[in-house]
Structures are given as structure tokens and as C-alpha cells.
PDB file of C-alpha atoms and ligand atoms in Angstrom:
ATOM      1  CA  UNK A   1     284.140  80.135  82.410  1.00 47.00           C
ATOM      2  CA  UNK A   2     283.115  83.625  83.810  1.00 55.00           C
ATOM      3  CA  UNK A   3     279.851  85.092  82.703  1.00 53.00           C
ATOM      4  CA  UNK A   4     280.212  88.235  81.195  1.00 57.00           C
ATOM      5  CA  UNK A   5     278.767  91.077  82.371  1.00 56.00           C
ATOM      6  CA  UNK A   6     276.536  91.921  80.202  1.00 53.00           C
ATOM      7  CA  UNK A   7     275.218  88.051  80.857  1.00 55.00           C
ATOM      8  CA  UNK A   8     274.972  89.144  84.595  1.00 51.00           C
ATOM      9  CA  UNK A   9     273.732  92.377  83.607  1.00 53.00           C
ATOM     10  CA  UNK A  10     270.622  90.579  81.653  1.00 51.00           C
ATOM     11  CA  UNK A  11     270.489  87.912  84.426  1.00 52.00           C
ATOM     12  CA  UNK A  12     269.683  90.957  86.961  1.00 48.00           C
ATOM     13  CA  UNK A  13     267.081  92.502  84.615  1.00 46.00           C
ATOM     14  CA  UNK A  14     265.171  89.051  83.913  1.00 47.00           C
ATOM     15  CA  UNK A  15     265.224  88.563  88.119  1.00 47.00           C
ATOM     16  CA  UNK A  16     264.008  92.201  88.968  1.00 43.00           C
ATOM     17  CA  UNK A  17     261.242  91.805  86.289  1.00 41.00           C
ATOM     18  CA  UNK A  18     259.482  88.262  87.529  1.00 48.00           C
ATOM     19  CA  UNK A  19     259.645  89.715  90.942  1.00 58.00           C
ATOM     20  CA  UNK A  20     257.132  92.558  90.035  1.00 78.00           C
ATOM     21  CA  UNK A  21     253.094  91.566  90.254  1.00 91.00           C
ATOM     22  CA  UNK A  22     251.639  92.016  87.312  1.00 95.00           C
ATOM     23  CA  UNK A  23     249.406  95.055  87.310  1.00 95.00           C
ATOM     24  CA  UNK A  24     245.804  95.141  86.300  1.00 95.00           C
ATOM     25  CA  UNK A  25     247.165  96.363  82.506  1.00 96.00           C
ATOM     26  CA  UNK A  26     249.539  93.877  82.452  1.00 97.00           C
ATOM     27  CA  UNK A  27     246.902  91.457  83.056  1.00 97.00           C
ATOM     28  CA  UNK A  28     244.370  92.570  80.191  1.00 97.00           C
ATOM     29  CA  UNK A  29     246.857  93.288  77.405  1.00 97.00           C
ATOM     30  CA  UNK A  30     247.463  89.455  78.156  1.00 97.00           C
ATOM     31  CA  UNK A  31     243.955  88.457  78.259  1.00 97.00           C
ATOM     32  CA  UNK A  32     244.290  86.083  80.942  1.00 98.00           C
ATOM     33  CA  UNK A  33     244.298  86.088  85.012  1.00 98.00           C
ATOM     34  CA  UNK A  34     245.934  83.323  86.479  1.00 98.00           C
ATOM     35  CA  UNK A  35     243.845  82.117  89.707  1.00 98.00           C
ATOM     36  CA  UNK A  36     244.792  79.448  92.234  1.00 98.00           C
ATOM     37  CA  UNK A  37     242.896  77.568  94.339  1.00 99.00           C
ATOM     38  CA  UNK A  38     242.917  74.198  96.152  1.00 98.00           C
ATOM     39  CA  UNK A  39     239.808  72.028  94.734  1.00 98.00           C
ATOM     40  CA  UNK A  40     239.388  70.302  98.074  1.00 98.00           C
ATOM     41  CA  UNK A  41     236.989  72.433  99.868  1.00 98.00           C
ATOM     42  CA  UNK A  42     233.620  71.599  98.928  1.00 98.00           C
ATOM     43  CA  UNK A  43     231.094  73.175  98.439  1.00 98.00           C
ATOM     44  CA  UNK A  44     233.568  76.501  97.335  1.00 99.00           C
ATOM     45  CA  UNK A  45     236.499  74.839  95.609  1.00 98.00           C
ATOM     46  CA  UNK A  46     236.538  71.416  94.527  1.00 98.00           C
ATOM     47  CA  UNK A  47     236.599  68.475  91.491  1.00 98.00           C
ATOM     48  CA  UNK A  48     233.827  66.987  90.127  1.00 98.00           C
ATOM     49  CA  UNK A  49     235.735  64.204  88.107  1.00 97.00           C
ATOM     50  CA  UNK A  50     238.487  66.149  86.396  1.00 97.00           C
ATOM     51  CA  UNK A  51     236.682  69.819  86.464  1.00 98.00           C
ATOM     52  CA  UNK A  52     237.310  72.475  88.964  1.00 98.00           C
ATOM     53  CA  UNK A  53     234.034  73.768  90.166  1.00 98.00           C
ATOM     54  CA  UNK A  54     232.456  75.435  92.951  1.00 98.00           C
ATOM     55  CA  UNK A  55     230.921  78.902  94.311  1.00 99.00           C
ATOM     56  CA  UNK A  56     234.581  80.444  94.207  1.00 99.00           C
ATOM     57  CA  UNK A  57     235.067  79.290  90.800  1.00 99.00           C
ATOM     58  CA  UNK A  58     231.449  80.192  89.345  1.00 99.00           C
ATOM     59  CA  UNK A  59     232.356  84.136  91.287  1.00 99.00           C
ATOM     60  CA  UNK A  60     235.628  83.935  89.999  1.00 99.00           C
ATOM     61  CA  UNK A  61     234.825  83.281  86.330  1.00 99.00           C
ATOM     62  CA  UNK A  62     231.743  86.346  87.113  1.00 98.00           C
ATOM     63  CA  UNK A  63     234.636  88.404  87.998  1.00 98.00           C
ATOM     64  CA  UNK A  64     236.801  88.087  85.593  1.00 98.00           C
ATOM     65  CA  UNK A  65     233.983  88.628  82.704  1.00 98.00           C
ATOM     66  CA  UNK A  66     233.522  91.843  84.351  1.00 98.00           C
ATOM     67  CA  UNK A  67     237.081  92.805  83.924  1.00 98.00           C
ATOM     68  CA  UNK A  68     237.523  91.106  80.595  1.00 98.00           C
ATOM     69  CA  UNK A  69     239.717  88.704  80.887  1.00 98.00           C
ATOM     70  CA  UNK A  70     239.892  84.933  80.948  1.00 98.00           C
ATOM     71  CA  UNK A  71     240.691  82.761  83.934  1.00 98.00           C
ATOM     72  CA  UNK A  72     243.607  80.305  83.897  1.00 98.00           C
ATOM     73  CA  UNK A  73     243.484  78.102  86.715  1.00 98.00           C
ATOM     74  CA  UNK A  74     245.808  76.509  88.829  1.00 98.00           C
ATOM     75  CA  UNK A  75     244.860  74.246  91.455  1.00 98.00           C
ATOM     76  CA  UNK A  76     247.546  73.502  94.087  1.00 98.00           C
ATOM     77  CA  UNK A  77     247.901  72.071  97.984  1.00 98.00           C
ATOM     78  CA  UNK A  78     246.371  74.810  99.993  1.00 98.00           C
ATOM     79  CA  UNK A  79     249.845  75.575 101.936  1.00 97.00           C
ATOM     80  CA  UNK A  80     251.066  76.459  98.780  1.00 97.00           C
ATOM     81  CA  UNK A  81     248.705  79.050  97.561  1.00 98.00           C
ATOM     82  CA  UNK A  82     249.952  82.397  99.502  1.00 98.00           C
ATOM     83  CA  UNK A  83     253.772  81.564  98.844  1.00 97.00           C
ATOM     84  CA  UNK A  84     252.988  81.320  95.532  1.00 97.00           C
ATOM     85  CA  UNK A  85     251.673  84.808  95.388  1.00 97.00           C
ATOM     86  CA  UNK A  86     254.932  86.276  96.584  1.00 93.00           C
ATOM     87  CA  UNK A  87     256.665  84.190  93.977  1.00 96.00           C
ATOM     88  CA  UNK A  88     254.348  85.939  91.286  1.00 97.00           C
ATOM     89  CA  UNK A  89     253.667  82.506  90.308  1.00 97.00           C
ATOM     90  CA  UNK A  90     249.843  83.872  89.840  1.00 98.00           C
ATOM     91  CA  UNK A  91     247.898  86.800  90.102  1.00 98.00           C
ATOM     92  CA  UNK A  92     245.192  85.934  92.531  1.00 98.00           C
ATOM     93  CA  UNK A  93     244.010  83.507  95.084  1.00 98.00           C
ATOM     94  CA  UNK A  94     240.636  82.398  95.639  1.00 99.00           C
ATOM     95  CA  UNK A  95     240.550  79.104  98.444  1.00 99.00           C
ATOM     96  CA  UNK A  96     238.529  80.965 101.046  1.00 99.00           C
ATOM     97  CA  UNK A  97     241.028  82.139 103.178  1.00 99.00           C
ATOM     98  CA  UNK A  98     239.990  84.278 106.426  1.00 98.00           C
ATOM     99  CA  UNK A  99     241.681  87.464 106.360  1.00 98.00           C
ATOM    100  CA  UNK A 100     244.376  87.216 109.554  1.00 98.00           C
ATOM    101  CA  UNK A 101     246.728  90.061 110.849  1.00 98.00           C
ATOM    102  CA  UNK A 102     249.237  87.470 110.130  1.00 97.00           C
ATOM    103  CA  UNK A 103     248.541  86.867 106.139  1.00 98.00           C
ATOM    104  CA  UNK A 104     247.962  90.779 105.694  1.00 98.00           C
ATOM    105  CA  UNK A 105     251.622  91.050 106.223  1.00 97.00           C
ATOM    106  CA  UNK A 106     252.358  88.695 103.662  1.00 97.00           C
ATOM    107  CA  UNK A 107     249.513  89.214 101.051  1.00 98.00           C
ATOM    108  CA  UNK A 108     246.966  92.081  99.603  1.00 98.00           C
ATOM    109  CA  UNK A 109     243.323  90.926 100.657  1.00 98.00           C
ATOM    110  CA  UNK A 110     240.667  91.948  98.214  1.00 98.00           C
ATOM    111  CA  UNK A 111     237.259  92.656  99.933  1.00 98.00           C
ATOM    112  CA  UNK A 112     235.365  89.824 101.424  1.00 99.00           C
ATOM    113  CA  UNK A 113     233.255  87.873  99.389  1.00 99.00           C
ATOM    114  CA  UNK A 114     231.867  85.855 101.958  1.00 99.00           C
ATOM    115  CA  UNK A 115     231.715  85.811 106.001  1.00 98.00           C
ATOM    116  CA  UNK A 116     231.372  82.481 107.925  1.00 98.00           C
ATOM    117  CA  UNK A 117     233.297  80.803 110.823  1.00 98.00           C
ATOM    118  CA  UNK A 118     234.968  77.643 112.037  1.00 99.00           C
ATOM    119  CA  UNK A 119     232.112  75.228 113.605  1.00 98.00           C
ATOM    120  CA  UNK A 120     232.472  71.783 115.985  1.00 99.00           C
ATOM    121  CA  UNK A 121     231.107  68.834 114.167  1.00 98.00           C
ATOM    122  CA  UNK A 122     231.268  65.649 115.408  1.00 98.00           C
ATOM    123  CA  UNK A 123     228.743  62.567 115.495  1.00 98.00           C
ATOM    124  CA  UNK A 124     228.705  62.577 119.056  1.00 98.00           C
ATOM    125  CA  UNK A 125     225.314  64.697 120.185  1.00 97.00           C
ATOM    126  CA  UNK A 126     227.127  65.977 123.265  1.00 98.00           C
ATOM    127  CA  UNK A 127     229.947  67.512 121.688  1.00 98.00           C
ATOM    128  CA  UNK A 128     228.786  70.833 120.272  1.00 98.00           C
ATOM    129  CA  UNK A 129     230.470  73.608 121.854  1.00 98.00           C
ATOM    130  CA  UNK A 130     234.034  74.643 121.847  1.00 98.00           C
ATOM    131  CA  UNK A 131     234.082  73.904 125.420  1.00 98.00           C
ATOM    132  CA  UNK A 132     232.703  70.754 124.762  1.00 98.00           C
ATOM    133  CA  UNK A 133     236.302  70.148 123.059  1.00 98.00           C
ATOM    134  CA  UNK A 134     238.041  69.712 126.407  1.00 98.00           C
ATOM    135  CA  UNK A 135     239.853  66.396 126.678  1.00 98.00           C
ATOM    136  CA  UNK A 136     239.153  65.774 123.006  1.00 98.00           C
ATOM    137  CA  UNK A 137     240.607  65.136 119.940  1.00 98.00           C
ATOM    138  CA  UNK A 138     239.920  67.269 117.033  1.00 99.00           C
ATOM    139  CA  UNK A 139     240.857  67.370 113.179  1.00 98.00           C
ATOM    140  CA  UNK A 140     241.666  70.544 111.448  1.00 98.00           C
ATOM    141  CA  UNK A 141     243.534  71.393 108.183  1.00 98.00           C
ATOM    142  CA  UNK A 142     246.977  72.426 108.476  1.00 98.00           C
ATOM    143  CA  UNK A 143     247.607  76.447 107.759  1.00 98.00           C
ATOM    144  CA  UNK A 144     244.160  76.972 108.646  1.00 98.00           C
ATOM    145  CA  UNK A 145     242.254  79.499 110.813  1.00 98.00           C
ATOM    146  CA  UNK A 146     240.794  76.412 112.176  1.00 98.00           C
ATOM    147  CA  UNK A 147     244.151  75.143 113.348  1.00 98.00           C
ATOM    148  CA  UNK A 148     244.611  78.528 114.148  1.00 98.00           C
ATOM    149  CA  UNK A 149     241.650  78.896 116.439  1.00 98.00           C
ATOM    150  CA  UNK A 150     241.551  75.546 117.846  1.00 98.00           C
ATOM    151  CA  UNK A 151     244.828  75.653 119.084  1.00 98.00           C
ATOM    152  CA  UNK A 152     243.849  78.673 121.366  1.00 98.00           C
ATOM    153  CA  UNK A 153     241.663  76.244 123.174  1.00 98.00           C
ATOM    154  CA  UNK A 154     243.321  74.731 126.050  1.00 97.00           C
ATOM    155  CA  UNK A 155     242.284  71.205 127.895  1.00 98.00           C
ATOM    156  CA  UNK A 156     241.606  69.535 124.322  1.00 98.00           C
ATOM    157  CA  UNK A 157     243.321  66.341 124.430  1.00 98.00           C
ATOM    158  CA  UNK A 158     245.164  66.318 120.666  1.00 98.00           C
ATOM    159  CA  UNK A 159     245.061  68.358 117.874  1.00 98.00           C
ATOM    160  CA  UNK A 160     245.331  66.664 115.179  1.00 98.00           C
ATOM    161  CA  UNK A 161     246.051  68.199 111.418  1.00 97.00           C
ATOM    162  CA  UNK A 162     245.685  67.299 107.788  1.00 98.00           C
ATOM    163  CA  UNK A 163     246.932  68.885 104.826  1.00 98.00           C
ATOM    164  CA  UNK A 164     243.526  68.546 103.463  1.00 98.00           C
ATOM    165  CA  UNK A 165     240.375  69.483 104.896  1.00 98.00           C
ATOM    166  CA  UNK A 166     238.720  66.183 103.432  1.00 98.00           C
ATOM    167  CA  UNK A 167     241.136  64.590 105.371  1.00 98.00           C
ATOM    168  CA  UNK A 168     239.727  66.001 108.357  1.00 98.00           C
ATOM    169  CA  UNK A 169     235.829  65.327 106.925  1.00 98.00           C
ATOM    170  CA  UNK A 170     237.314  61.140 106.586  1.00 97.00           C
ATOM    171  CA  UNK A 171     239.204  60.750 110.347  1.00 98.00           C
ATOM    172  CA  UNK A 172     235.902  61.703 111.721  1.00 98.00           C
ATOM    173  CA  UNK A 173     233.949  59.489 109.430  1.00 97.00           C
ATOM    174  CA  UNK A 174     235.896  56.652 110.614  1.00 97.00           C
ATOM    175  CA  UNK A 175     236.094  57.913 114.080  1.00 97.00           C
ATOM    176  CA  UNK A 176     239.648  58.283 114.305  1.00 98.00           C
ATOM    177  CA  UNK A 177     238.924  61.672 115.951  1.00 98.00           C
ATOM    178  CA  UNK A 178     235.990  63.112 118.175  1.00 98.00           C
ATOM    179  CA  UNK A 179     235.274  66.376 116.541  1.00 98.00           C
ATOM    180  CA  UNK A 180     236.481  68.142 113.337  1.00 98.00           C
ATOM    181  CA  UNK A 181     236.515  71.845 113.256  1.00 99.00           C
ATOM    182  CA  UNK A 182     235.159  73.690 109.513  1.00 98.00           C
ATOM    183  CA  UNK A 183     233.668  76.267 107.556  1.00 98.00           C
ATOM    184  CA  UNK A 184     230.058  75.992 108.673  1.00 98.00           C
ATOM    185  CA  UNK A 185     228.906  76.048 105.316  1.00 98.00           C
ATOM    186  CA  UNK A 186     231.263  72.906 104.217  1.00 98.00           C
ATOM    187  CA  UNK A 187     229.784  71.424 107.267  1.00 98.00           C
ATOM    188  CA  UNK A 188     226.540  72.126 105.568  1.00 97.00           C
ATOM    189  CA  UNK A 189     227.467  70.404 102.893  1.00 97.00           C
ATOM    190  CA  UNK A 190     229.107  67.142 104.273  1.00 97.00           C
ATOM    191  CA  UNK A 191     226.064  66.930 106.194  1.00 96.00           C
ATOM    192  CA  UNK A 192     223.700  66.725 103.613  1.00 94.00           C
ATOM    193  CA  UNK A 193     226.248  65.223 101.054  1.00 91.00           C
ATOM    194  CA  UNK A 194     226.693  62.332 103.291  1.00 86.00           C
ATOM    195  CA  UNK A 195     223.756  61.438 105.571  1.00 86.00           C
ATOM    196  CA  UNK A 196     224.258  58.449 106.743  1.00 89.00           C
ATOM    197  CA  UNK A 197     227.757  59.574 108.470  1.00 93.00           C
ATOM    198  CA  UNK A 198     225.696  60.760 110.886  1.00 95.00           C
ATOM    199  CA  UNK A 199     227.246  64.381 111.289  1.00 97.00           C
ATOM    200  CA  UNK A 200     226.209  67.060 113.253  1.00 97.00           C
ATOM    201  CA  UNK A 201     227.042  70.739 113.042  1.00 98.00           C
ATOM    202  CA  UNK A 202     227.463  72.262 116.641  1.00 98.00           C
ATOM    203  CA  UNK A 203     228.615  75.837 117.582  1.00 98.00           C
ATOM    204  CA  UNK A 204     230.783  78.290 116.217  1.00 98.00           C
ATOM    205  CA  UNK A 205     234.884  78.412 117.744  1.00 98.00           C
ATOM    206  CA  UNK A 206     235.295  81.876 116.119  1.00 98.00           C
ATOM    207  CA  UNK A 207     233.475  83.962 112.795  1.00 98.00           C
ATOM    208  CA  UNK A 208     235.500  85.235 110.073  1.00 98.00           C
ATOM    209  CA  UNK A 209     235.498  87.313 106.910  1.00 98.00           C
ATOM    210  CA  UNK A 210     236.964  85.485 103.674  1.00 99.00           C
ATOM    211  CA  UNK A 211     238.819  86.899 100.756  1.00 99.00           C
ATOM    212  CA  UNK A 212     240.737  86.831  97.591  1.00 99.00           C
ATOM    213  CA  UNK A 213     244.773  87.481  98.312  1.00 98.00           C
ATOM    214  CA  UNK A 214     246.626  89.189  95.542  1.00 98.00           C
ATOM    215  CA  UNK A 215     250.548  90.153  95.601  1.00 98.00           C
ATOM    216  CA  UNK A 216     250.852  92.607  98.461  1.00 97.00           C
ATOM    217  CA  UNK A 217     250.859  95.529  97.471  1.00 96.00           C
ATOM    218  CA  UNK A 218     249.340  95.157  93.867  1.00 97.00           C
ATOM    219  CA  UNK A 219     246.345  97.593  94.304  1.00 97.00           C
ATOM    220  CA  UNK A 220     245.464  97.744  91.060  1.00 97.00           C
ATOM    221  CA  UNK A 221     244.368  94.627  90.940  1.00 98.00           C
ATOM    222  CA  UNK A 222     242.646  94.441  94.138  1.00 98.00           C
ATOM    223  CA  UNK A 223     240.268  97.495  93.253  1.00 98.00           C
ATOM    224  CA  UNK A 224     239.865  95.532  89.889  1.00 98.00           C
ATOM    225  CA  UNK A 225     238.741  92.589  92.265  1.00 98.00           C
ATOM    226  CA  UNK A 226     237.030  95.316  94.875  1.00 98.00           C
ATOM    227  CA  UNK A 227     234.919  96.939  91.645  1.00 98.00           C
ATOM    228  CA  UNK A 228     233.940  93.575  89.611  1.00 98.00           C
ATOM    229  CA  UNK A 229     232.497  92.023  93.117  1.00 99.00           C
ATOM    230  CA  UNK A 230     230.526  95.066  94.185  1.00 98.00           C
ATOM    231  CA  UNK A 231     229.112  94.786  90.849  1.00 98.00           C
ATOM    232  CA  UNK A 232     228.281  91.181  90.678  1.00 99.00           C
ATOM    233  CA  UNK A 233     226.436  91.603  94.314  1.00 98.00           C
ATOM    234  CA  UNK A 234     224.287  94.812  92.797  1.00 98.00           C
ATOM    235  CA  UNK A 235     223.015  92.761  89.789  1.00 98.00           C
ATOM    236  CA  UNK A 236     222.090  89.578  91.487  1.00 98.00           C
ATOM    237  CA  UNK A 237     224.882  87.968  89.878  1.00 98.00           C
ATOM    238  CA  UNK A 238     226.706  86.963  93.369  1.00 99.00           C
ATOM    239  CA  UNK A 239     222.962  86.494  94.896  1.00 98.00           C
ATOM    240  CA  UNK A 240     222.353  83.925  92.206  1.00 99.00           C
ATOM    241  CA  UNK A 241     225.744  81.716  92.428  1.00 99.00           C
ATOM    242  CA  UNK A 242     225.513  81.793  96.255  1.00 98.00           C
ATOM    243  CA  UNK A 243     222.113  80.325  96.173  1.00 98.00           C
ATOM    244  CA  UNK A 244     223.141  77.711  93.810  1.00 98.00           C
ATOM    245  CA  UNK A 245     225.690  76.423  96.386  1.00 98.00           C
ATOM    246  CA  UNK A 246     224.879  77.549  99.621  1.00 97.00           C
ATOM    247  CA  UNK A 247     221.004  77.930  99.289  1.00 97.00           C
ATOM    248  CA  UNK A 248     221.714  81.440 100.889  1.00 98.00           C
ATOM    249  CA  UNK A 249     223.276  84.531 100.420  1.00 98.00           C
ATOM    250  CA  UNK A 250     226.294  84.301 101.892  1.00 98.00           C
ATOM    251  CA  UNK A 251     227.653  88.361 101.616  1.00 98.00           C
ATOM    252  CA  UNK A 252     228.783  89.915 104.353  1.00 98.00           C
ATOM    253  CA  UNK A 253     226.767  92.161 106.099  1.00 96.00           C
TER     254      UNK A 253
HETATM  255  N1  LIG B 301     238.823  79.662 106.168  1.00 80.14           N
HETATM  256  C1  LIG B 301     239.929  78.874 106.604  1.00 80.14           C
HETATM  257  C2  LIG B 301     241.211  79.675 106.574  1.00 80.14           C
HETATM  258  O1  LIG B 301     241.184  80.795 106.270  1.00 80.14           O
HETATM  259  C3  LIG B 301     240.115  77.621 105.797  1.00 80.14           C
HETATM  260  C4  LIG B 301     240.297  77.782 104.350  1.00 80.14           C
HETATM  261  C5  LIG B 301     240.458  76.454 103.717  1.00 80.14           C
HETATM  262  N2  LIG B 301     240.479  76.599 102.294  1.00 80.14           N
HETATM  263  C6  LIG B 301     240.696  75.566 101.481  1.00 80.14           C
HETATM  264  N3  LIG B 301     240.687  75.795 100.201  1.00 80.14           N
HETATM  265  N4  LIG B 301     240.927  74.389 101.966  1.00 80.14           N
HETATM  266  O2  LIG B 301     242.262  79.173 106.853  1.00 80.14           O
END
């Protein structure tokens, strides 16, 4: 049987509407944001038994008071977070992504809300420096600006990626590489959270700014994102939540 047109005619309606974001009204007559993250990124995204927690999802929920509206969160592989965005399959990402030339084609980045870098760590005291690397093997997570970074390195011996950082935090554990490239502050974290592993956090491979993504092109949201987070960091709000995790303050500067 044919459809008729005014079933195609509907069909092309339904499909131009889910590809629009929704804007930042769209968003509070609903009431709710939908965020993604990964929740395998200690100390900024992770799972405590069954609940999400971490400093992106303490800032996030900070946020989103400030704009009035309630989170609902979605927790997904980190690959799948941007695509998702284009897909309008949520309204924001949170998961620490570095902003990249390459991602700002794909994706709207909100103002940093932290800056950091990828570090070496490794259990070996001589390997410390990115040159240090050479005729190594190294652990990063796949889709990262670790990967990213790393593989501009040349003489390493094997790159080896993981879909999840963790992963990368166990292979060195167990020695199955020599050096596992991070955020320095979830080396930070690994290194205190597990002592006897006998980490140790070396250089830095390259520094970075990190973000919130939103649809490209969905501005209203971003300065939604842009206003709430320059409030939170004049209040002492953001000052507060980063010490809880980090010890620090974390903000750009
Ligand atoms: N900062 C790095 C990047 O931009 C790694 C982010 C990893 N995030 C995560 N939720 N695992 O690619």
C-alpha cells in the first residue's frame, strides 16, 4: 500500500521538527534539561554504586538551579556523547571534553569550566616526560585528546586505546602498558584513591580548556550555560564544588 500524502506530508513535519535543538524556552516550558555524560571519569563524572556523581554533576545540577530547570541525566559510552548531540537526543554534554578545532565543527562549546591537560603516569620513576614515551607503550581512551595528543608523538613503541579511561587506569595497574596518558587531576585522584598501585604523575603532553557541548548552533542555550557558570564562579558556588573534588580551584584563568 502507498502512503498517502498527507501521511508523507506529516512524516516530513515530525522529521524536520526532532532535527531542531531545543531552544533555551523550549527547555523551561518543559522543566527539564537533558544532560549526558559518561560516569567513568573520576573524580568529574562517575558512579558511586548506582548514583551518578562527581564535580561535573554537582556544577551541572548548580547550573541548572540557576536557570530553573531540572536535570535529567543520561549516562552513555563517551564516543557516544557528541553524536548524540547532533541527533538532538539531549540538550547538553558535560564529560570534560577539551574544546578541539575538530569538535567545534561538529558541536557548540559553552565556556570552559575548567582548564587542565593530558599528563604521563606510569609506576616507572624514569618515565615522566613525553619524551620519556619513546619506545613505549602507552594507554589512552579512545576519542580522546589524549589519543589525540599522544599520537603526535613519534618513536613510542604502541599506542594502545580503551573505550574507557578506567580501562587505561587498570592496563597500567597490571602492567600491561608502561605509561597511561590523563587528565592530571584524574591522575590526582587515582593516585591518592589507590596508593598502593604505586602511581606517579609525571609531566604534562599538552594543556587544554574543557567545556560543555550543546547542538551547534543552539546559542541560546549556550549563553544560558555561559550566564549560570559566570554566576556560580562570582558567588563561590563553583569555588566551593571544585574544592570538594579537586581540593583546588580549578577555573580557568
Ligand atoms: N579531556 C579529554 C578529551 O577532551 C578526555 C575527556 C574524557 N572524558 C570522559 N568522560 N571520559 O578528550
Amino acid at each position: 500500500m502507498r502512503p498517502s500524502r498527507l501521511l508523507l506530508a506529516s512524516m516530513l513535519v515530525l522529521l524536520a521538527s526532532s532535527a531542531e535543538a531545543r531552544t533555551l524556552d523550549d527547555i523551561k516550558k518543559n522543566g527539564k534539561i537533558v544532560i549526558a555524560t559518561e560516569g567513568a571519569f573520576p573524580p568529574f563524572n562517575f558512579f558511586r554504586g548506582p548514583v551518578l556523581t562527581g564535580f561535573e554533576v554537582d556544577l551541572a545540577e548548580a547550573m541548572a538551579k540557576r536557570m530553573g530547570v531540572a536535570i535529567e541525566w543520561r549516562a552513555l559510552s563517551f564516543d557516544a556523547l557528541l553524536a548524540g548531540l547532533r541527533q538532538d537526543r539531549w540538550d547538553l554534554v558535560i564529560a570534560s571534553f577539551g574544546i578541539t578545532e575538530e569538535r567545534s565543527k561538529a558541536v557548540t562549546f559553552t565556556n570552559p569550566h575548567y582548564c587542565s591537560g593530558g599528563i604521563v603516569v606510569s609506576k616507572d620513576p624514569a618515565i615522566r616526560t613525553p619524551a620519556d614515551l619513546v619506545g613505549k607503550t602507552v594507554a589512552v581512551q579512545t576519542g580522546s585528546t589524549y589519543l589525540e595528543n599522544v599520537s603526535k608523538l613519534t618513536g613510542l613503541k604502541e599506542v594502545k586505546n580503551f573505550p574507557k579511561d578506567t580501562d587505561c587506569r587498570s592496563a597500567l595497574v597490571n602492567g600491561r602498558v608502561d605509561a597511561w596518558v590523563t587528565d592530571r587531576f584524574v591522575a590526582k585522584a587515582a593516585l591518592a584513591s589507590s596508593a598502593s598501585a604505586g602511581l606517579r604523575a609525571g609531566d604534562f603532553v599538552f594543556v587544554e580548556r574543557i567545556a560543555c557541548a550543546v547542538k551547534q548552533g543552539n546559542a541560546s542555550l549556550a549563553q544560558a550555560v555561559n550566564e549560570a557558570l559566570a554566576g556560580l564562579m562570582a558567588d563561590g558556588t563553583y569555588e566551593a564544588i571544585s574544592r570538594k573534588w579537586m581540593n583546588e580551584d580549578i577555573r580557568c584563568r
